[in-house]
mmCIF file of C-alpha atoms in Angstrom:
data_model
loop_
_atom_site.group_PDB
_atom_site.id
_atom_site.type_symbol
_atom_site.label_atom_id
_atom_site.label_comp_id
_atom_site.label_asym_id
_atom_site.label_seq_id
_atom_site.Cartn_x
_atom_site.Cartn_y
_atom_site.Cartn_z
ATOM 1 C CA UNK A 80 0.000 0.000 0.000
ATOM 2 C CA UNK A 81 1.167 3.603 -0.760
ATOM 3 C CA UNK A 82 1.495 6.607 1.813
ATOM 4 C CA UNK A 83 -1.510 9.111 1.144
ATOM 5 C CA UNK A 84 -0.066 12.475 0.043
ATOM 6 C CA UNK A 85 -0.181 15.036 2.560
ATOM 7 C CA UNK A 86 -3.024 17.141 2.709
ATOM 8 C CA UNK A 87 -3.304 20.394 0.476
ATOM 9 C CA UNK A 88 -2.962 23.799 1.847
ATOM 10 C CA UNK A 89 -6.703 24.009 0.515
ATOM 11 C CA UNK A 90 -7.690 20.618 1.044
ATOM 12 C CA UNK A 91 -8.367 17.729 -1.447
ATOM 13 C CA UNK A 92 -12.004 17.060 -1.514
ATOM 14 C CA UNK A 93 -13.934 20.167 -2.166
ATOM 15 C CA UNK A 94 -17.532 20.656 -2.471
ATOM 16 C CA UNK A 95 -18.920 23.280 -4.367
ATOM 17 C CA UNK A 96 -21.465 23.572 -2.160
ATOM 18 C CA UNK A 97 -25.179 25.018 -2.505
ATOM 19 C CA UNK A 98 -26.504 28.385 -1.339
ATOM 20 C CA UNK A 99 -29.664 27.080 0.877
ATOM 21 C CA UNK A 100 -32.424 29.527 0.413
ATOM 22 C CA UNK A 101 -35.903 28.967 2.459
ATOM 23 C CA UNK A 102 -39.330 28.229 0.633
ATOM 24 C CA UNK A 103 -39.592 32.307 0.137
ATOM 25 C CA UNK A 104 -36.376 32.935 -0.999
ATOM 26 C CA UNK A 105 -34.597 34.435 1.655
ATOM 27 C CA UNK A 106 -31.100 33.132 2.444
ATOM 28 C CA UNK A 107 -31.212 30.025 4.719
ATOM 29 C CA UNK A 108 -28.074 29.950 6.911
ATOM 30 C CA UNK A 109 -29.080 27.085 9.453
ATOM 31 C CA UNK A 110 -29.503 24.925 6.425
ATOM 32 C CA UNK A 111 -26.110 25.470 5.281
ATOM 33 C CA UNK A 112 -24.780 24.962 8.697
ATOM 34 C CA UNK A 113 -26.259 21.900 8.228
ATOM 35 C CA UNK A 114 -25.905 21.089 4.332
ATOM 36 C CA UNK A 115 -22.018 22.022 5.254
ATOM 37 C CA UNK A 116 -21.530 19.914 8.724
ATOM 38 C CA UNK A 117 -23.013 16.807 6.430
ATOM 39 C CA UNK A 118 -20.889 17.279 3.713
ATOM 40 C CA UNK A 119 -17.905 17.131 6.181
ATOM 41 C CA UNK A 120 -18.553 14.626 7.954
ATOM 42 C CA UNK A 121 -19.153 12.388 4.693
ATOM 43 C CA UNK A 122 -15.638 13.231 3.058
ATOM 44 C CA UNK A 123 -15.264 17.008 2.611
ATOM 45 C CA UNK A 124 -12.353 19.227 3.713
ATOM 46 C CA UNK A 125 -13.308 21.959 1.677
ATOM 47 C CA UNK A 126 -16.065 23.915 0.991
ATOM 48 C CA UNK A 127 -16.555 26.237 -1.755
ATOM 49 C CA UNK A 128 -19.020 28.654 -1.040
ATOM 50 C CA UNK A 129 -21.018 31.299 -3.820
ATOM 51 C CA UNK A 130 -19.230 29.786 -6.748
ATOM 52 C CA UNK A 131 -21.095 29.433 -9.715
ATOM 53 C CA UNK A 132 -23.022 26.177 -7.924
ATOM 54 C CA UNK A 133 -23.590 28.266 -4.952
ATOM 55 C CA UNK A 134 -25.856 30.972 -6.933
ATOM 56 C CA UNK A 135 -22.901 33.594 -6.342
ATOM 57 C CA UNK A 136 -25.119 36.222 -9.539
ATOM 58 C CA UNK A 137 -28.103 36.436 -7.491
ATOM 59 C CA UNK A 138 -26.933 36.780 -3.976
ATOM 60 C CA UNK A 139 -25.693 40.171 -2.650
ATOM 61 C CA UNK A 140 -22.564 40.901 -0.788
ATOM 62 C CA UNK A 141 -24.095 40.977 2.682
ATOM 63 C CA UNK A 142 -25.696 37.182 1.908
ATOM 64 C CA UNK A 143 -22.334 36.079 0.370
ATOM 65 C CA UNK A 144 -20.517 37.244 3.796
ATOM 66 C CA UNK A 145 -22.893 35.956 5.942
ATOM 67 C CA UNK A 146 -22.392 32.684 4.591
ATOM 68 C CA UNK A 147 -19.256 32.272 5.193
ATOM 69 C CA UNK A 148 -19.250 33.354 8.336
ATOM 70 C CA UNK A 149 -22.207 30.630 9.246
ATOM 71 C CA UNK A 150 -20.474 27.618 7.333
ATOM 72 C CA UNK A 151 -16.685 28.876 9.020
ATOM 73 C CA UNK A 152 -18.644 28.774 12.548
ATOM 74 C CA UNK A 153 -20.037 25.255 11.742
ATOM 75 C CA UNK A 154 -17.353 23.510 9.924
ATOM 76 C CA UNK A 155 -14.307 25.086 11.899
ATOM 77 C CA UNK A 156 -11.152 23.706 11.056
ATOM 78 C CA UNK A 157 -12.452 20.421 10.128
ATOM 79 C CA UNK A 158 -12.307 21.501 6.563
ATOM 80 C CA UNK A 159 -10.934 24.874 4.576
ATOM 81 C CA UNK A 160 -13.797 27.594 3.878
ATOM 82 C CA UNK A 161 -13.174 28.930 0.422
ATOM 83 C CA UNK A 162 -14.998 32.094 -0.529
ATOM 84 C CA UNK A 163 -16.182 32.915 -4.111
ATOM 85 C CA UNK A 164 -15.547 36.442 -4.809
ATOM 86 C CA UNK A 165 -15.372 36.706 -8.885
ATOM 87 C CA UNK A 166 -17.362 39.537 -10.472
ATOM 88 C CA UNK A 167 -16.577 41.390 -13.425
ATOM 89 C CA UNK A 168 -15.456 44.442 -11.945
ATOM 90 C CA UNK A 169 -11.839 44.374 -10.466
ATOM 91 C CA UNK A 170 -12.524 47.006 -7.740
ATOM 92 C CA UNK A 171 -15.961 45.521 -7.078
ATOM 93 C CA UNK A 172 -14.254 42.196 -6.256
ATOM 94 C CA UNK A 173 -11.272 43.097 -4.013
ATOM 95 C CA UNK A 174 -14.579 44.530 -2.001
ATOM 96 C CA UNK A 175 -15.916 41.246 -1.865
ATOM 97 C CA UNK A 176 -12.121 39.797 -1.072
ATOM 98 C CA UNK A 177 -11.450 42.078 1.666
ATOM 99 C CA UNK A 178 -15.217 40.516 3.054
ATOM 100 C CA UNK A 179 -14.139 37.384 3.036
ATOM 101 C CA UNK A 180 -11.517 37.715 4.797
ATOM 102 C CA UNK A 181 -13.373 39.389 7.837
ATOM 103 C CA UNK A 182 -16.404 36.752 7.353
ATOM 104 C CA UNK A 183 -13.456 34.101 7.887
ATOM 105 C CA UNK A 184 -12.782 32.556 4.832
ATOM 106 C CA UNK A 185 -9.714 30.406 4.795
ATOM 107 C CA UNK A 186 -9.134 31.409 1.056
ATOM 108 C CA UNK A 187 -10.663 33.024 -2.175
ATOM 109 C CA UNK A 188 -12.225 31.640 -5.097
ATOM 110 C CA UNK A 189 -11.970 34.370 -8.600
ATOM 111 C CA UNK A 190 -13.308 33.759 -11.653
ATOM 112 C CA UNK A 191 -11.487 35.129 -14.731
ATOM 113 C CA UNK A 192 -13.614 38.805 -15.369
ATOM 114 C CA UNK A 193 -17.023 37.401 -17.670
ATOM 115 C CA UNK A 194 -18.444 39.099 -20.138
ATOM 116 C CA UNK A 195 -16.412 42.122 -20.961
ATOM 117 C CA UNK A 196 -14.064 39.940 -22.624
ATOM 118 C CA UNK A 197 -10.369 41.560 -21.535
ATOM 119 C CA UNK A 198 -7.042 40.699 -23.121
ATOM 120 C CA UNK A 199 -4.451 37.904 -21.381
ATOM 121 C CA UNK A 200 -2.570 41.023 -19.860
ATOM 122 C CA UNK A 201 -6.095 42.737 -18.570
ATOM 123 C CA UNK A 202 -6.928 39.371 -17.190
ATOM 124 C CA UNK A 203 -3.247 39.028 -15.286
ATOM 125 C CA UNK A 204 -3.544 42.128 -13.740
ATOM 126 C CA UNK A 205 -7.007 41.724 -12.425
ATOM 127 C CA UNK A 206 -5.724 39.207 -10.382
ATOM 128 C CA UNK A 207 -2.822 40.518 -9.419
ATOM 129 C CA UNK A 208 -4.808 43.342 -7.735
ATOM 130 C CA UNK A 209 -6.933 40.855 -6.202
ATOM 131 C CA UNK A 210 -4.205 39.220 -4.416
ATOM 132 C CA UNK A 211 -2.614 42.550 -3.050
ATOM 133 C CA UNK A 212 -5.676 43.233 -1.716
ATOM 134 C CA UNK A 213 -5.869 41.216 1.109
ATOM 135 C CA UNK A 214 -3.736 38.298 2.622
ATOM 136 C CA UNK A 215 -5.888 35.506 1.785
ATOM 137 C CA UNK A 216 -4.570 32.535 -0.604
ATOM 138 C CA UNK A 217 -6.385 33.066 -4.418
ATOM 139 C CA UNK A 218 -7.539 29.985 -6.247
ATOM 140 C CA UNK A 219 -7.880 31.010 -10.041
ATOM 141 C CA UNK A 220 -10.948 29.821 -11.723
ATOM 142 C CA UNK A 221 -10.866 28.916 -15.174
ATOM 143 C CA UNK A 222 -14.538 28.417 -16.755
ATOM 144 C CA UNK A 223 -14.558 29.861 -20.212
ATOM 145 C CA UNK A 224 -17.738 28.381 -21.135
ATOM 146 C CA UNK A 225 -19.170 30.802 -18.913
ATOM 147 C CA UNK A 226 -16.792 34.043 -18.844
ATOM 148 C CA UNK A 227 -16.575 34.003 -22.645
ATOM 149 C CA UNK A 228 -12.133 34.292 -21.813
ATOM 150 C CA UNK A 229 -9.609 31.894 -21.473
ATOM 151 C CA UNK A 230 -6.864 32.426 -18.284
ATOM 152 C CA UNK A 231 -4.224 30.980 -20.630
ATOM 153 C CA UNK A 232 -1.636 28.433 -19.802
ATOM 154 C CA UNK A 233 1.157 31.303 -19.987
ATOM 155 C CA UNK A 234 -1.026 33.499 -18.222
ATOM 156 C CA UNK A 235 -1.582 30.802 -15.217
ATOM 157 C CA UNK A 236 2.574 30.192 -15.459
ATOM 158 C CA UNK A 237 2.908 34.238 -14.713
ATOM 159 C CA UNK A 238 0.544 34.004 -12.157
ATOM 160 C CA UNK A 239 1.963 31.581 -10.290
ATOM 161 C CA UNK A 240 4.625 33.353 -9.119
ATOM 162 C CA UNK A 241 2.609 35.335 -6.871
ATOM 163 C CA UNK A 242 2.874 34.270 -3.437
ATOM 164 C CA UNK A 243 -0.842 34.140 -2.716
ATOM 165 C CA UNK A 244 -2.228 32.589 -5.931
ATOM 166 C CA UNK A 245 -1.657 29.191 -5.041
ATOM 167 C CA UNK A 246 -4.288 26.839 -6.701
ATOM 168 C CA UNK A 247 -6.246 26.477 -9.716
ATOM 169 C CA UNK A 248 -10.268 25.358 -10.090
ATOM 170 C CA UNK A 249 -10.096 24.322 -13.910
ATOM 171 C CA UNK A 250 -13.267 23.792 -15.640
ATOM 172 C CA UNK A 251 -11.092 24.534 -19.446
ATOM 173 C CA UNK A 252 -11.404 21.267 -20.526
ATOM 174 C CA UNK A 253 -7.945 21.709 -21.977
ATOM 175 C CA UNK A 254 -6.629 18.306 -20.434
ATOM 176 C CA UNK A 255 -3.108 19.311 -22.170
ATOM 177 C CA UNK A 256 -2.778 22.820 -20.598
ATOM 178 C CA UNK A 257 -3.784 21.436 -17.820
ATOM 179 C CA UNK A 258 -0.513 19.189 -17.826
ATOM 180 C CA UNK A 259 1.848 22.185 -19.271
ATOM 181 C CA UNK A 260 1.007 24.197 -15.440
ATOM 182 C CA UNK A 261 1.108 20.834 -13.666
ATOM 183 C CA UNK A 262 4.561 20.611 -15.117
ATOM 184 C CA UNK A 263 5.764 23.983 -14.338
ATOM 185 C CA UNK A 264 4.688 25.054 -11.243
ATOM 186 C CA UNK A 265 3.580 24.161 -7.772
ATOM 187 C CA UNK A 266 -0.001 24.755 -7.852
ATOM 188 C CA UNK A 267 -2.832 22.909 -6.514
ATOM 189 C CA UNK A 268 -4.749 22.015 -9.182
ATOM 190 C CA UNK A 269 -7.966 20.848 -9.072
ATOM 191 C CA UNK A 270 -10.548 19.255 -11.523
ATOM 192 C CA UNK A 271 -13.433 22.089 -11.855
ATOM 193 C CA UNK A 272 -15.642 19.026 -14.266
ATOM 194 C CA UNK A 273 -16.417 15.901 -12.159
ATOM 195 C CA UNK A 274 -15.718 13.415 -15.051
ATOM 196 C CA UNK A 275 -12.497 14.460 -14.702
ATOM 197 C CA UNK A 276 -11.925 14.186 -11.361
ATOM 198 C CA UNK A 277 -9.681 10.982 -11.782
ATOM 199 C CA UNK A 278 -7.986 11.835 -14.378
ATOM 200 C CA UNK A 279 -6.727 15.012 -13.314
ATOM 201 C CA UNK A 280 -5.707 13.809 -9.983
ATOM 202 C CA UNK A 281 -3.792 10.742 -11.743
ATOM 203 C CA UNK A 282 -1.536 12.995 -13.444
ATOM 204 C CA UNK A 283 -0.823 15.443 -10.481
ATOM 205 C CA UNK A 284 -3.528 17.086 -9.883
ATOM 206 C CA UNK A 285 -4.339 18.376 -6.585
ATOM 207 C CA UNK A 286 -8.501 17.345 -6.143
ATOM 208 C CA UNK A 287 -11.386 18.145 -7.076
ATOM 209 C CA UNK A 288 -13.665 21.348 -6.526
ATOM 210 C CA UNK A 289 -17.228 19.542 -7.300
ATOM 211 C CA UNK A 290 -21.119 20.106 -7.637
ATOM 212 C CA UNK A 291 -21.718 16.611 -7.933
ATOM 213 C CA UNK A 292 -20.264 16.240 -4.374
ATOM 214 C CA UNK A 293 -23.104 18.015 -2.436
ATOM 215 C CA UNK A 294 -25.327 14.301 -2.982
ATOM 216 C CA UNK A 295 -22.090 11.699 -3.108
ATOM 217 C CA UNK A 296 -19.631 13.175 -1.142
ATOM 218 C CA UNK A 297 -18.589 10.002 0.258
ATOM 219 C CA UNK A 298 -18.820 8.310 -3.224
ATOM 220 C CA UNK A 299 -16.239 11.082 -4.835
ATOM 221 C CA UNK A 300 -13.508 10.658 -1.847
ATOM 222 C CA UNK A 301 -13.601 7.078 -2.220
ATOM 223 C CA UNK A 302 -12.463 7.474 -5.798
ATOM 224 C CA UNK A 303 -9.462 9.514 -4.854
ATOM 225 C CA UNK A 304 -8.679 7.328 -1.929
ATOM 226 C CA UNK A 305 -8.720 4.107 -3.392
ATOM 227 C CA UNK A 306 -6.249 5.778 -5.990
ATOM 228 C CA UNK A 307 -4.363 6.966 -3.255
ATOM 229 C CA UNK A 308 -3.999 3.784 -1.775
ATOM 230 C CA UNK A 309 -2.220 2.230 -5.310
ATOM 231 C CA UNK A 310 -5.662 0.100 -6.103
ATOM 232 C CA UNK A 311 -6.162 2.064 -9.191
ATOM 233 C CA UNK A 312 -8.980 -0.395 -10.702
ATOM 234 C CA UNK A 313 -11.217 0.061 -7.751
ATOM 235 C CA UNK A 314 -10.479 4.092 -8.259
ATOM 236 C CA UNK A 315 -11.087 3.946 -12.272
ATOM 237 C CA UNK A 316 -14.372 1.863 -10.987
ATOM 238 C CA UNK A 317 -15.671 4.092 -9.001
ATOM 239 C CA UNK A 318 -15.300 6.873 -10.985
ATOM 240 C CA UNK A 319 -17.483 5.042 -13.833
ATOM 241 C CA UNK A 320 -20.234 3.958 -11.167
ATOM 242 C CA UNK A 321 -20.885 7.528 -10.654
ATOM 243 C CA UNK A 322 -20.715 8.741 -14.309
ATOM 244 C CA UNK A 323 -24.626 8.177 -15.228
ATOM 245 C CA UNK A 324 -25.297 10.599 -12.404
ATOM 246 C CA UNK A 325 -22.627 12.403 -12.943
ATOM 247 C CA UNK A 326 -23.894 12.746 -16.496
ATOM 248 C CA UNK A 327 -27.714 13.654 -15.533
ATOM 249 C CA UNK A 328 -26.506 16.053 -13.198
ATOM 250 C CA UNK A 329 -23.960 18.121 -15.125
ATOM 251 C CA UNK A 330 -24.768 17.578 -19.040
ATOM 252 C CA UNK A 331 -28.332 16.791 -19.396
ATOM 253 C CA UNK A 332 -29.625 20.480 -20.205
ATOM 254 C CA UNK A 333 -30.398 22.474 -16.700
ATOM 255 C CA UNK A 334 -27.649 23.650 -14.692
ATOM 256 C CA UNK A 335 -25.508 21.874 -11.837
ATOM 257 C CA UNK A 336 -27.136 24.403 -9.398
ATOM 258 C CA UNK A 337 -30.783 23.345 -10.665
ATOM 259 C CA UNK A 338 -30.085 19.270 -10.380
ATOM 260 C CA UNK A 339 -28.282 19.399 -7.562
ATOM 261 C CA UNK A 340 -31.027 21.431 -5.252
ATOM 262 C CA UNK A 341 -33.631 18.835 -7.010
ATOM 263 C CA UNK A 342 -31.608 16.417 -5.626
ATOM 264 C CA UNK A 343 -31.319 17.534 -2.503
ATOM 265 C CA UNK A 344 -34.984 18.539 -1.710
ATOM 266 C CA UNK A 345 -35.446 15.176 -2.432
ATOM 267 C CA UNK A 346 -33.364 13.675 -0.250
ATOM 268 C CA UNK A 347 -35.193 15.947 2.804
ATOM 269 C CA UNK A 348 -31.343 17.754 2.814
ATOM 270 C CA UNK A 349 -31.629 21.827 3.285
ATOM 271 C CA UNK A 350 -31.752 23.421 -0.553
ATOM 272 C CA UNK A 351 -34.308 25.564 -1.103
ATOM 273 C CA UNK A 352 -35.511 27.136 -4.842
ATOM 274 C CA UNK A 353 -33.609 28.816 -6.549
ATOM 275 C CA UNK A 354 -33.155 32.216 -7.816
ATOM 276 C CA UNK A 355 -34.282 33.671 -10.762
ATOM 277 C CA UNK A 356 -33.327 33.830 -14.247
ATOM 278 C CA UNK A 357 -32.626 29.849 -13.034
ATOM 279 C CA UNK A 358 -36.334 27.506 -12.730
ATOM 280 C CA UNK A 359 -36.499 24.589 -10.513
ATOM 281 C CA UNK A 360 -36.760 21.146 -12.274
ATOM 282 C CA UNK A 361 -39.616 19.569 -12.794
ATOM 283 C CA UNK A 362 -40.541 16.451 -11.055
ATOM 284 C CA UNK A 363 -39.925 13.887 -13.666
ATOM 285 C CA UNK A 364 -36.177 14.990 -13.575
ATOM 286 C CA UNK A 365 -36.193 14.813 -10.109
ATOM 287 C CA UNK A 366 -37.130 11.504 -9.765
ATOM 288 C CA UNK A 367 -34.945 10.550 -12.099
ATOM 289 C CA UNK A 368 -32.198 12.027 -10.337
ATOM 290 C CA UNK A 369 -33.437 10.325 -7.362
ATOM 291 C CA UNK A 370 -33.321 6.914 -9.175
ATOM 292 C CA UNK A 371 -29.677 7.107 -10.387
ATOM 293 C CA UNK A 372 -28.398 8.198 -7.167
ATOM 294 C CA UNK A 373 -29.993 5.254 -5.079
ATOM 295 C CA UNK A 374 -28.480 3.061 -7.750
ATOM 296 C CA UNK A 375 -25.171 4.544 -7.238
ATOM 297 C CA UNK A 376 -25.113 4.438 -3.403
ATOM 298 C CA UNK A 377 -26.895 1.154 -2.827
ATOM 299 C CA UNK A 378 -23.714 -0.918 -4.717
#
């Protein structure tokens, strides 16, 4: 048997973890007290809070600090609190950094800048200014799909040699730049897309930062730990029980956020509705949701 790495600065397992909002709307912090203590105690030592699972467009700034500050006071240092802080506005989000930091976030999640499209050089000095902001740790987050802009290998290679950008959420699907910044620096780098959660980690990568972890966390860790431990059948395995649902969760036409609280309302867990332009699914997806995950866990 092989020695486990040691744990990242960050953790390994992260959860991209829900906003829980209450039948009206409002932001429901006992539930994610809750939702978070659960996830913890079933695998998670991260949490990623008001990323683009957690609903981070529609809540304000006062909701996004407040949450951190309930899930820090729940989980406390049973598992890193990571705060997502990305807007398109540089000055807007070292705000929401400097927040963070006095809600008691452990670290800072920052989305390249969406929608106004900037240039490599734009993009490297947004977060350079982020990071001299405050004295948090900065995980970049690479999710073009959604920004509409790259953060480019080379970029990522620049960045790195800041001493508080120190990990990488990539959701590029560029499996080869991936491996050029694995290569060439000491990031933590983790797989932002859970059917790559494996793969990533098999060639260096760091963990995972994952939606589909909020209703298998246990599931997910057992994947990396069975790697971990050299059995890397069981690991490849697991990772292909969990593709169906990973599958109907992720790629089967309503967003993470949207399958994931289905999900969890099912399962009696705290979730809530969530917030518009986003619609809740409709029952016929949630059951059959419901049906792939009691497949998955009753193996």
């Amino acid at each position: 048997m092989t020695t486990p790495p040691p744990t990242p600065l960050l953790g390994r397992t992260l959860c991209a973890m829900i906003t829980p909002f209450t039948p009206t709307g409002t932001l429901d912090l006992d539930g994610a007290q809750h939702l978070a203590t659960h996830l913890v105690a079933n695998g998670c030592d991260g949490l990623v809070l008001s990323g683009t699972t957690g609903e981070s467009p529609t809540t304000t700034d006062a909701e996004k600090s407040a949450l951190v500050a309930a899930v820090k006071e729940a989980v406390g240092d049973r598992a890193k609190v990571v705060a997502g802080i990305g807007t398109p506005d540089t000055r807007h989000t070292t705000e929401l950094a400097r927040e963070a930091e006095k809600a008691g976030a452990d670290s800072l999640l920052v989305v390249s800048p969406y929608y106004s499209r900037p240039p490599q050089d734009a993009i490297e000095a947004h977060f350079r200014e982020i990071a001299d902001a405050c004295g948090l740790p900065l995980m970049l987050y690479d999710i073009p799909a959604r920004t509409g802009t790259r953060i480019e290998p080379e970029t990522i290679l620049r960045l790195a040699e800041h001493p508080r950008i120190v990990a990488v959420k990539d959701c590029s699907q560029d499996f080869l730049g991936a491996q050029k910044v694995l290569a060439r620096t000491a990031l933590a780098y983790y797989a932002g897309c859970d059917e790559h959660n494996l793969a990533l980690y098999a060639v260096g990568g760091t963990g995972y930062v994952s939606t589909v972890a909020n209703v298998i966390p246990a599931h997910l860790r057992a994947v990396l730990d069975a790697f971990d431990a050299g059995d890397t059948a069981r690991a490849a395995r697991l990772q292909q029980q969990a593709t169906p649902l990973i599958e109907a969760i992720m790629s089967a036409g309503l967003p993470g956020t949207v399958t994931v609280k289905a999900l969890l309302d099912g399962l009696a867990f705290p979730s809530g509705p969530v917030r518009s332009p986003l619609r809740p699914a409709d029952r016929s997806t949630t059951d059959g949701l419901l049906v792939l995950r009691e497949a998955l866990v009753s193996r």
